[in-house]
Coordinates of C-alpha atoms in Angstrom, one line a residue:
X74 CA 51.3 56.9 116.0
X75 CA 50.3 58.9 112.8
X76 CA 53.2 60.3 110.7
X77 CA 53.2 64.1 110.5
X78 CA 54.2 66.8 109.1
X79 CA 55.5 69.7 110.7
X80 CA 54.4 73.6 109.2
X81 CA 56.4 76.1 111.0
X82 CA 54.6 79.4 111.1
X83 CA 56.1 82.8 110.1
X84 CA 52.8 84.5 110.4
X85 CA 51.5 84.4 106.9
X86 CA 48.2 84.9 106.3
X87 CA 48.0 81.6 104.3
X88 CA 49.3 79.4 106.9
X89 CA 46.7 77.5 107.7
X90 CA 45.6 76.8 104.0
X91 CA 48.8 75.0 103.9
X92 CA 47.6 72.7 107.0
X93 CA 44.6 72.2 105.1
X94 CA 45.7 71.2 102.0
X95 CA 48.5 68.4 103.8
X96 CA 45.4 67.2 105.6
X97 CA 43.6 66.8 102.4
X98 CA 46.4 64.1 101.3
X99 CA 45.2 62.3 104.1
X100 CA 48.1 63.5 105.7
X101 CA 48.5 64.5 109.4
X102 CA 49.8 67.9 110.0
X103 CA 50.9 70.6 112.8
X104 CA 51.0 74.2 112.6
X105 CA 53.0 75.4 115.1
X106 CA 54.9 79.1 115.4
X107 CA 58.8 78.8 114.3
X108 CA 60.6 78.8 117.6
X109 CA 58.5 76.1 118.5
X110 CA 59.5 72.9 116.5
X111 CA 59.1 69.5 118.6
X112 CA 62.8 67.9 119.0
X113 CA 62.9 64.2 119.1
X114 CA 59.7 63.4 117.6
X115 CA 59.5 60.3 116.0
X116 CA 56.5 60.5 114.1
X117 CA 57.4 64.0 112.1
X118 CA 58.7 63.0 108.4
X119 CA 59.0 66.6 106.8
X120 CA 59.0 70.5 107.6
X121 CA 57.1 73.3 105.7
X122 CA 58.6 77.0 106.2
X123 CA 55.5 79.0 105.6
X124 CA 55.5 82.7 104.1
X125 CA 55.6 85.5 106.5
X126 CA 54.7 89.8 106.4
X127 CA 58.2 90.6 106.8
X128 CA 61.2 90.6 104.8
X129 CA 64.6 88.7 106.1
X130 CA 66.2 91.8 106.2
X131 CA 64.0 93.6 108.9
X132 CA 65.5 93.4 112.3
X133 CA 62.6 91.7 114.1
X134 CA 62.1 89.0 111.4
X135 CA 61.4 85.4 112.4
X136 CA 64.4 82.9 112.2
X137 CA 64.9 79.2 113.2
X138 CA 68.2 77.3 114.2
X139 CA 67.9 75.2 110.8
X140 CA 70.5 72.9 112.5
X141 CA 67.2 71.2 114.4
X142 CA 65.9 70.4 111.4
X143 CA 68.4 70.3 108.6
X144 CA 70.0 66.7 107.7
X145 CA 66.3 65.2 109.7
X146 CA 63.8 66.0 107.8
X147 CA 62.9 67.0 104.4
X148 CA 62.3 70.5 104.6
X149 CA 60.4 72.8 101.7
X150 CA 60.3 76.8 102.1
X151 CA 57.2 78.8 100.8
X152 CA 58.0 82.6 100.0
X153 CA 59.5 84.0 103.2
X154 CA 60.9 80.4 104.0
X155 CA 62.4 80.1 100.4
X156 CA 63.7 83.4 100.9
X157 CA 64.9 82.8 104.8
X158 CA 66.8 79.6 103.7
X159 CA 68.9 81.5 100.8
X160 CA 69.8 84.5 103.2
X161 CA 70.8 81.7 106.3
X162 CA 73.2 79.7 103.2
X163 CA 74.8 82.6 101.6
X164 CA 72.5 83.4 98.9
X165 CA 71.2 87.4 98.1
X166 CA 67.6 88.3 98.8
X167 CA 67.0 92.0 97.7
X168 CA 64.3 94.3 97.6
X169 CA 62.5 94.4 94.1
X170 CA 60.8 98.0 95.0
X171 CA 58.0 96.4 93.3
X172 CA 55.7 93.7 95.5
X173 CA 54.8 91.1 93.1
X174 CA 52.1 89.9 93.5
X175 CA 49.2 88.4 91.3
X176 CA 49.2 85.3 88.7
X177 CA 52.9 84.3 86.9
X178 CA 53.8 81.2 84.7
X179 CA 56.5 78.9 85.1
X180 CA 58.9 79.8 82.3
X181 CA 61.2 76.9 83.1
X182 CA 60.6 73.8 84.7
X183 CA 63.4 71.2 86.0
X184 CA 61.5 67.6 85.7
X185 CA 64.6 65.8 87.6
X186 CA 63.3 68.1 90.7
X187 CA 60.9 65.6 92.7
X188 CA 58.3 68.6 93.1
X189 CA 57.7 69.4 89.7
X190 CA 56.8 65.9 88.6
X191 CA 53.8 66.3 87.0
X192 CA 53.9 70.0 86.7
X193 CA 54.4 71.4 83.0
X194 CA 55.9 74.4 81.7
X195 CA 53.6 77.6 81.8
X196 CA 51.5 76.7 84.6
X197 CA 50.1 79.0 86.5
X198 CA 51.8 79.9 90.6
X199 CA 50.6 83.2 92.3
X200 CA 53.2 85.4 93.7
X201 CA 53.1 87.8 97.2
X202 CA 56.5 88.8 98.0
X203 CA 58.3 92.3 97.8
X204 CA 62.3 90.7 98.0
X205 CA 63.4 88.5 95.3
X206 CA 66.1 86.0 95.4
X207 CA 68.9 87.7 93.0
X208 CA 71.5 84.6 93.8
X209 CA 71.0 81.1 95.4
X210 CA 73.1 79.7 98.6
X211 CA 75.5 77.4 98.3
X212 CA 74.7 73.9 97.2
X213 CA 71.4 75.3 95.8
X214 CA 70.5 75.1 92.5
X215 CA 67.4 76.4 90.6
X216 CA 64.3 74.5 89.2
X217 CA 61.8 76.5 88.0
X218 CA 61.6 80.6 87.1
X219 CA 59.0 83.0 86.0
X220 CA 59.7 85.6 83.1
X221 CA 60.0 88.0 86.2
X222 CA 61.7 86.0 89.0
X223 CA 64.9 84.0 87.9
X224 CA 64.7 81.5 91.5
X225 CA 61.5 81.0 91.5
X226 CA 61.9 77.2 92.5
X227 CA 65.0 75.8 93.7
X228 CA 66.3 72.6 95.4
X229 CA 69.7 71.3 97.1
X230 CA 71.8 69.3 95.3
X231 CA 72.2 66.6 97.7
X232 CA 69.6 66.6 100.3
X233 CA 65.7 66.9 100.2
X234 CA 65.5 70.5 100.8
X235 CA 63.1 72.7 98.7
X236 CA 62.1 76.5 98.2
X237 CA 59.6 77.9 96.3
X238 CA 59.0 81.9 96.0
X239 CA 55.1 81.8 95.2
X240 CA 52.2 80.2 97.3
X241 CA 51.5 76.5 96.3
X242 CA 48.2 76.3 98.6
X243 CA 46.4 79.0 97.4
X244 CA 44.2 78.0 94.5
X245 CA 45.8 80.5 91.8
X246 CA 48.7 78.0 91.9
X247 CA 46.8 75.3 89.4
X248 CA 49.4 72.8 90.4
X249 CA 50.0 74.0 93.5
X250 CA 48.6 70.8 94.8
X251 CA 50.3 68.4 92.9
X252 CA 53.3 70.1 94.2
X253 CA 52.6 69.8 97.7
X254 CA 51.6 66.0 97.0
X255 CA 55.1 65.4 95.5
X256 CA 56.9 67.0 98.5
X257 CA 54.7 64.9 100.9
X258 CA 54.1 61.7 99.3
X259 CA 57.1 61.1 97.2
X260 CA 59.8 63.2 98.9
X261 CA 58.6 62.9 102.5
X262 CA 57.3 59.2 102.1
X263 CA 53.5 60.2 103.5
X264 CA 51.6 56.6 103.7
X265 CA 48.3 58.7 104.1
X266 CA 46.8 56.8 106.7
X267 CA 45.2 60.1 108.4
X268 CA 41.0 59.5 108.0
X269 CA 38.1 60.3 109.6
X270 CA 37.8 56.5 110.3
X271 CA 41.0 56.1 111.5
X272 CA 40.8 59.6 113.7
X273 CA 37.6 58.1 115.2
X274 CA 39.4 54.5 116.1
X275 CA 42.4 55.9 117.9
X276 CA 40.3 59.0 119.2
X277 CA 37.8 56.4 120.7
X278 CA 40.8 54.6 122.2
X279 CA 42.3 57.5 123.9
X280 CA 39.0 58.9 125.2
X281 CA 38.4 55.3 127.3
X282 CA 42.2 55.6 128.6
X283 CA 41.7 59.3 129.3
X284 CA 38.4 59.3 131.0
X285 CA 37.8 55.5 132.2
X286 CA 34.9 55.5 134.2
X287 CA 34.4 59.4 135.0
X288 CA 31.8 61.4 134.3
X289 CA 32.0 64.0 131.5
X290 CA 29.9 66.9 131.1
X291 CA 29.1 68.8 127.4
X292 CA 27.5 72.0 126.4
X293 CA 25.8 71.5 123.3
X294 CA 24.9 74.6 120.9
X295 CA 23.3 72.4 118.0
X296 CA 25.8 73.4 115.9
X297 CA 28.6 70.8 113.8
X298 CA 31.4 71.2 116.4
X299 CA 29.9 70.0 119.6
X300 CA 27.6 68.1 117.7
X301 CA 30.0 65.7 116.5
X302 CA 32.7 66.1 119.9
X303 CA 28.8 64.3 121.6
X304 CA 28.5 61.4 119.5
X305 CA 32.6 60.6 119.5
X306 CA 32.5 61.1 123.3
X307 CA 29.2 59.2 123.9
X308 CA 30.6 56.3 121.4
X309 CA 33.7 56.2 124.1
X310 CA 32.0 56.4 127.4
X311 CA 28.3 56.2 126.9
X312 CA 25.9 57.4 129.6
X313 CA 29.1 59.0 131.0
X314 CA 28.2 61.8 129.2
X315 CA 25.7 64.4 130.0
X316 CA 25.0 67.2 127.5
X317 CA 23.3 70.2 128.7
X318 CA 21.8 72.5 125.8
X319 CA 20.7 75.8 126.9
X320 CA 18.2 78.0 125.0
X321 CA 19.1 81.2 125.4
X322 CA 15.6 82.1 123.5
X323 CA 17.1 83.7 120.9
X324 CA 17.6 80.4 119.1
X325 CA 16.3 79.8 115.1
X326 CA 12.1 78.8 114.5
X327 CA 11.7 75.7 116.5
X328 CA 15.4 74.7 117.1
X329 CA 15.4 73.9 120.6
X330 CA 12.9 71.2 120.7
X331 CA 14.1 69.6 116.9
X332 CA 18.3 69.8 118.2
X333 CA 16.8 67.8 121.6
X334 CA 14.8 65.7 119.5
X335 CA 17.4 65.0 117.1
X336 CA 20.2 64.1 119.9
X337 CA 17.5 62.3 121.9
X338 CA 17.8 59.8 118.4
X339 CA 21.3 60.0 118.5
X340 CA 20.9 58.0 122.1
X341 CA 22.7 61.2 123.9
X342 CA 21.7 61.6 127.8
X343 CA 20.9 65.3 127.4
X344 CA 19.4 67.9 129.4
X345 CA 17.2 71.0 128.3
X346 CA 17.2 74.4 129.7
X347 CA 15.0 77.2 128.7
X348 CA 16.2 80.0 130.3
X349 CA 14.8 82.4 128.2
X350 CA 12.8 84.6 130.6
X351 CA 16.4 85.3 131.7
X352 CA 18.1 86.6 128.8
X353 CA 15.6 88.4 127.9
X354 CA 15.2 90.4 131.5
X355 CA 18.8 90.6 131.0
X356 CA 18.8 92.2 127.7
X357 CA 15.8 94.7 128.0
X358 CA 16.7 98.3 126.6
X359 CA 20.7 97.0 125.1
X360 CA 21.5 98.2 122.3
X361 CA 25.2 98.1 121.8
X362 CA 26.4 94.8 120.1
X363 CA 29.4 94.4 122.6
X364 CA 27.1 94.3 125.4
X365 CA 24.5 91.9 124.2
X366 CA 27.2 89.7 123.7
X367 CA 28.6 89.6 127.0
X368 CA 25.5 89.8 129.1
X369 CA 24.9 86.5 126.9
X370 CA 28.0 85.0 127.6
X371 CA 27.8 85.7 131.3
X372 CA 24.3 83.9 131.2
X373 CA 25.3 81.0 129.6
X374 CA 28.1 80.8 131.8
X375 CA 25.5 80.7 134.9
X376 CA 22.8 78.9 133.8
X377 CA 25.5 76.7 132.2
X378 CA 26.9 76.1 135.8
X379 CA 24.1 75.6 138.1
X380 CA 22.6 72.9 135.6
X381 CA 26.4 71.2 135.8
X382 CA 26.3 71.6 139.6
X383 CA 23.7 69.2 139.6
X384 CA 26.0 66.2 138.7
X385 CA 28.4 66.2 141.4
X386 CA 30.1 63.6 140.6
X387 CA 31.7 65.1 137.2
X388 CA 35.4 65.5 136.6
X389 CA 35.5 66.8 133.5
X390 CA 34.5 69.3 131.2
X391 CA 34.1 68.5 127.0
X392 CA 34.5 71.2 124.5
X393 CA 33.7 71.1 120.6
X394 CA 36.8 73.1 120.3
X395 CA 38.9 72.7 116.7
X396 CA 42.6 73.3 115.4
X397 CA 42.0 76.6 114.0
X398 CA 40.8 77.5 117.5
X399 CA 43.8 76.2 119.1
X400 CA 46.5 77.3 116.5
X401 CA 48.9 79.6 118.0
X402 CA 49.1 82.4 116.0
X403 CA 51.7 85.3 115.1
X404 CA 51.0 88.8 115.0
X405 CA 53.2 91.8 113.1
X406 CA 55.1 92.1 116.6
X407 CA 55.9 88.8 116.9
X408 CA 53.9 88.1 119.7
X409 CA 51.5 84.5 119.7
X410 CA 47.9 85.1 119.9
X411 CA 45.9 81.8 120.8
X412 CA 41.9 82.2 120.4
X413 CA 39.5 81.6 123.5
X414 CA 37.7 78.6 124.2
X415 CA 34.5 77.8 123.1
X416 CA 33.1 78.4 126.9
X417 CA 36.2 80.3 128.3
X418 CA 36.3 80.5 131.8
X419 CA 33.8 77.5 133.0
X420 CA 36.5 74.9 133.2
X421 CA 38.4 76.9 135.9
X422 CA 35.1 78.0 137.5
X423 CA 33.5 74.4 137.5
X424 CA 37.1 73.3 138.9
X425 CA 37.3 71.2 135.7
X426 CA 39.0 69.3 133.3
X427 CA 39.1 70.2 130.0
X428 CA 38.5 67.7 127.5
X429 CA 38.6 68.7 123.8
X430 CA 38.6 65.2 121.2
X431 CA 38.3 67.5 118.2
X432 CA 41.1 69.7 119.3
X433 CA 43.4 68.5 115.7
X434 CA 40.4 69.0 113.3
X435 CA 39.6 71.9 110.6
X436 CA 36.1 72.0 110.2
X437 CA 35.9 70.4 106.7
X438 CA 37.1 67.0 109.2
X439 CA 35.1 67.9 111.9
X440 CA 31.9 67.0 109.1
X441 CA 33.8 64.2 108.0
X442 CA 33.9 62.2 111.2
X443 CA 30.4 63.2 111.8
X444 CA 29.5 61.5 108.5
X445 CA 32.0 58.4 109.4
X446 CA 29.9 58.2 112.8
X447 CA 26.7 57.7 110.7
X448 CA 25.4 61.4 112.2
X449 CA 22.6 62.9 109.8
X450 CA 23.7 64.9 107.0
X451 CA 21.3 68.0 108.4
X452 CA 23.2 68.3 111.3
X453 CA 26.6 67.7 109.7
X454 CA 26.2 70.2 107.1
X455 CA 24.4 72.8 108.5
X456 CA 25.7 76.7 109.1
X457 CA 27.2 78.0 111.4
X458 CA 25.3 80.5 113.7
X459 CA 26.4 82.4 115.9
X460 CA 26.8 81.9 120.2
X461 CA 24.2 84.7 120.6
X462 CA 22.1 83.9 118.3
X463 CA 19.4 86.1 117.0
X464 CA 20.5 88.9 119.2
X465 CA 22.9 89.4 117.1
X466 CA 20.9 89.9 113.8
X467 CA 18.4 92.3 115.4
X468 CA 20.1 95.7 115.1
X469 CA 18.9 97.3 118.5
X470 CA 17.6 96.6 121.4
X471 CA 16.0 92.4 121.8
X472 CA 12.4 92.1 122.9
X473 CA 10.1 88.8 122.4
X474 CA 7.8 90.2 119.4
X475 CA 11.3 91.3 117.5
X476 CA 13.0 87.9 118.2
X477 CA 9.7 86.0 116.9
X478 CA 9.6 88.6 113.7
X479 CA 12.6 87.4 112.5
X480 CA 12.6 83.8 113.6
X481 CA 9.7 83.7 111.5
X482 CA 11.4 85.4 107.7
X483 CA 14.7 83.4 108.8
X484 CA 12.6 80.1 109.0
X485 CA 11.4 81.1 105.2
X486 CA 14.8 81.6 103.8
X487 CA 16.5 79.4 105.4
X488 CA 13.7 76.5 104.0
X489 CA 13.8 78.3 100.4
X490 CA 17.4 77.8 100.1
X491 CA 17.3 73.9 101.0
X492 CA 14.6 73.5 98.9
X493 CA 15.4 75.3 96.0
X494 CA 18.0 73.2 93.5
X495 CA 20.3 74.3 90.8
X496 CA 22.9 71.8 89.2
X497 CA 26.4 72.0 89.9
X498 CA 28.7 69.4 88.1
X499 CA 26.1 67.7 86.5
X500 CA 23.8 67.2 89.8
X501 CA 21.0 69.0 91.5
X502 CA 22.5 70.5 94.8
X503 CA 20.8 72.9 96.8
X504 CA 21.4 76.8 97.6
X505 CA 21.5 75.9 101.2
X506 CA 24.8 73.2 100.4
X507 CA 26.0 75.9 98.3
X508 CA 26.4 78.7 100.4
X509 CA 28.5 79.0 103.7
X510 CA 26.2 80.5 106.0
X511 CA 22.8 82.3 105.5
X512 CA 20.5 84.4 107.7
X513 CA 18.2 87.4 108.2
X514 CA 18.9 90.5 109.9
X515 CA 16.2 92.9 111.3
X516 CA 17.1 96.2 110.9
X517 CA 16.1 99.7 112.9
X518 CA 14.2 100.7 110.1
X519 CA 10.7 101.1 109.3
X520 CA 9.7 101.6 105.6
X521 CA 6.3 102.8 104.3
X522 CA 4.4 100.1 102.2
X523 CA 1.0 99.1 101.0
X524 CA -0.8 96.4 101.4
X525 CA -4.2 96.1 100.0
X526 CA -5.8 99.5 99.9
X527 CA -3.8 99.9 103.3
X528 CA -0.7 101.9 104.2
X529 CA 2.0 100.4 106.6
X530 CA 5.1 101.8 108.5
X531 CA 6.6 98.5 109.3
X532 CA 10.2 96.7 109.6
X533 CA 12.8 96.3 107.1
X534 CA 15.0 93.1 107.1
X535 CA 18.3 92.0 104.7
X536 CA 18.9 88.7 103.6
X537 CA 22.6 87.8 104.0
X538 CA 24.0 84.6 102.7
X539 CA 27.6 84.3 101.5
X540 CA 30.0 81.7 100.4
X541 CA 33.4 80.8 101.9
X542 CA 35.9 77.8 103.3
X543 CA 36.8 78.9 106.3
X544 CA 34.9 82.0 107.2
X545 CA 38.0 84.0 106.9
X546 CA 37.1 86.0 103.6
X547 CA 33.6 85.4 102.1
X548 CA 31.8 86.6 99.0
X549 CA 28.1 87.2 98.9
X550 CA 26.0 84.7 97.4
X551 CA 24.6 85.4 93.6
X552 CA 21.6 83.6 94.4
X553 CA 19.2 83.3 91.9
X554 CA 16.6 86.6 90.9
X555 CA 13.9 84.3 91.2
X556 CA 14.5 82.9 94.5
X557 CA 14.9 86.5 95.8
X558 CA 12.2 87.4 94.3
X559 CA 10.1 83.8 95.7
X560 CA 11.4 84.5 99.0
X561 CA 10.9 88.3 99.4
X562 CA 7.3 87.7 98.4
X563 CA 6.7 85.0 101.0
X564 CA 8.2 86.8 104.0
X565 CA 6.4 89.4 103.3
X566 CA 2.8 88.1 103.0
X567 CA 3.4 85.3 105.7
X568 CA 5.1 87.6 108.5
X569 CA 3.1 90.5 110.0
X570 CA 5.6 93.4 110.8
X571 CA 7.5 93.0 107.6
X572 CA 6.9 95.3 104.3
X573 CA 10.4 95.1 102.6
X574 CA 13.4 92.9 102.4
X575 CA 17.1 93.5 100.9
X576 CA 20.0 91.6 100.1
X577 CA 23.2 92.3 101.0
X578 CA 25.9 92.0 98.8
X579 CA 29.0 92.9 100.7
X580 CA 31.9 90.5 100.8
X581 CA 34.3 90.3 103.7
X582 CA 36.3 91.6 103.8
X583 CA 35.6 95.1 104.4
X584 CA 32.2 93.6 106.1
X585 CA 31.6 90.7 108.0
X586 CA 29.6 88.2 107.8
X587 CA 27.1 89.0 111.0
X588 CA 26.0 92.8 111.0
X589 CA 26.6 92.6 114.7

């Protein structure tokens, strides 16, 4: 089995960056809430304590019985778990009446202390914390401080147990990652052996044990996740699998016949529904956002079921779910929130079951398997786009003509960013690789124009494209002027209806990435 790590998770907002960054040591990892930490696994080498919105001396704070873990496992504290372990072994944590938070330099650095290998004096840590460790436990000694913060960094004397009070996966922490490297690798013994090729191998394996000769049903959306959960299933159990993609007809220019086209190459058994007469009877005259999304969701659910009913014989369902999906996560009030499946409520209604083989992924590993299975790179790397589609970027109500409007300037600006290049370290990549996700939205505007010696009164639309990691905060993209301008010219002399075009240049947050 693979070694792991085990992140305990206090609720901080970070927590997940943390899983990241261990899984970038090719290193596997779990994130799992703090009274949740797997006794009498063999295969976990280390513990991470990860930050946390409260301070240790609120009465509802998070604690753990460190006596599961202490003496086991190598153990290192981030922020709140720095400052959890000093107020469990008799050191002070006190209230600074100051958050700091914000860029610091290490003003002392103890090169004996296995973490700091490699890490000089004056680099740069980010601090978020509003207590401050005024005294260390006992048996604790300190290994690194800040011209504000005396403990910034401490270790035990004898045993492999580490704190630090600033944020080592954030990226403000230059060395942040050479600190988590040391902890891992050299303290916790890490033989980084997690890949995409050795995920496929012993996901392949599992698959044939799991399924054996039953037949497995996917819904396919085009997009990376289930993409990718298709090929790994189909390379376990071959025609086994039946992938039903459903056009909702709110789709991108062309996409349903090039997505069956393209898994048709791929040697998937899939089946195409247009049931777009449907959603669009379904969505005549609504306007809320809310609503569109659920009358979707309901349709795909039924026309997503009466396709399945047609295999009797199938035992189970496949998801493109991922770990961030799946991560249980921890609210102010301590309660665990876990996310919805991609397709909640089939797998009960089909009388199911559920079979997710991407389940452990983050989405940056979800594109590296695809790549390992030999997928094409415009599937792998392409946006994300959302379950409803285009509803969603037509402000209003959805008919046909406004659906083909935009399908049309999207197709343009979509194509202008993949073929437009600008070099990035010394090679030519282009805007499409460079941003996160891109799309137009039609607004419930008209503007007056002219065109020729004509007046119009047509539609507005807004270009949005924005860069991010995760989706979780985004900035808009600074694309070039003259791309915008390129791009604004083309949509509107190639699309009738359209007579101006914006950008918008809101970063999430306060907006979001969709409009709707």
């Amino acid at each position: 089995m693979a070694q792991k790590i085990i992140i305990l998770d206090f609720g901080s907002q970070t927590t997940q960056l943390i899983g990241r960054r261990v899984r970038e040591m090719n290193t596997f990892c779990e994130i799992l809430p703090y009274n949740k930490f797997p006794e009498n696994d063999p295969d976990v080498i280390g513990v991470i304590l990860s930050g946390s919105p409260y301070s240790v001396h609120d009465p509802d704070s998070f604690r753990i019985d460190f006596d599961k873990i202490r003496g086991r496992y190598p153990i290192l504290g981030i922020c709140y778990g720095a400052q959890l372990t000093t107020h469990v072994f008799g050191g002070k944590v006190e209230s600074t009446h100051a958050h700091e938070y914000g860029r610091a330099n290490l003003t002392a650095v103890d090169h004996t202390c296995p973490i700091f290998e490699g890490v000089e004096v004056g680099s740069q840590v980010w601090m978020s914390h509003g207590d401050s460790i005024t005294q260390l436990g006992e048996g604790f000694r300190a290994v690194g401080s800040t011209a504000d913060v005396q403990f910034a960094a401490f270790q035990h004397e004898s045993e492999p147990f580490f704190g630090v009070q600033f944020h080592p996966e954030v990226f403000h922490s230059l060395d942040g990652r050479r600190m988590l490297e040391n902890f891992v690798i050299k303290v916790c013994g890490s033989r980084q052996d997690w890949s995409a090729d050795s995920f496929i191998e012993s996901t392949v394996a599992e698959l044939r044990q799991q399924l054996g000769d039953d037949r497995v049903i996917l819904g396919l959306s085009g997009g990376v996740d289930s993409s990718v959960a298709a090929v790994l299933l189909h390379r376990a159990i071959g025609r086994n699998l039946t992938c039903i993609f459903v056009d909702h007809g709110m789709l991108r220019k062309n996409e349903f016949h090039n997505v069956i086209r393209d898994y048709e190459a791929l040697g998937l058994n899939i089946i195409g529904v247009d049931a777009s007469a449907k959603f669009f009877a379904e969505l005549s005259g609504v306007e809320e956002p809310e609503a569109k999304r659920k009358i979707i969701g309901k349709g795909f659910i039924d026309v997503f079921d009466a396709e399945a009913q047609k295999i009797t014989d199938a035992k189970w369902l496949a998801q493109g779910t991922i770990y961030p999906d799946c991560i249980e996560s921890l609210n102010i009030t301590g309660k665990v929130i876990k996310s919805h499946h991609n397709v909640g409520g089939l797998p009960e209604k089909m009388n199911l079951r559920l079979c997710e083989p991407l389940r452990w992924l983050f989405k940056d590993e979800v594109r590296g398997v695809g790549r390992a299975l030999g997928m094409p790179e415009h599937l792998i790397s392409r946006h994300p786009f959302p379950g409803p589609g285009l509803a969603v970027r037509i402000l209003g109500d959805i008919t046909p003509e406004k659906v083909q409007i935009l399908q049309e300037a999207d197709d343009i600006f979509i194509e202008g960013l993949r073929n437009w290049t600008t070099e990035v370290n010394g090679r030519e990549v282009s805007l499409y690789d460079q941003t996160w996700q891109a799309g137009v939205i039609l607004l419930p505007v008209r503007s007056v124009g002219v065109m020729g010696d004509e007046r119009t009164y047509e539609r507005a639309v807004a270009l949005r494209a924005v860069t991010s990691t995760d989706a979780m905060t985004a900035d808009w993209a600074h694309l070039p002027y003259e791309f915008l301008a390129k791009v604004s010219n083309e949509i509107i002399n190639k699309v009738k209806g359209i007579n101006r075009v914006c950008y918008d240049i809101s970063s999430k947050p306060p907006s979001t990435i969709e409009w709707e």
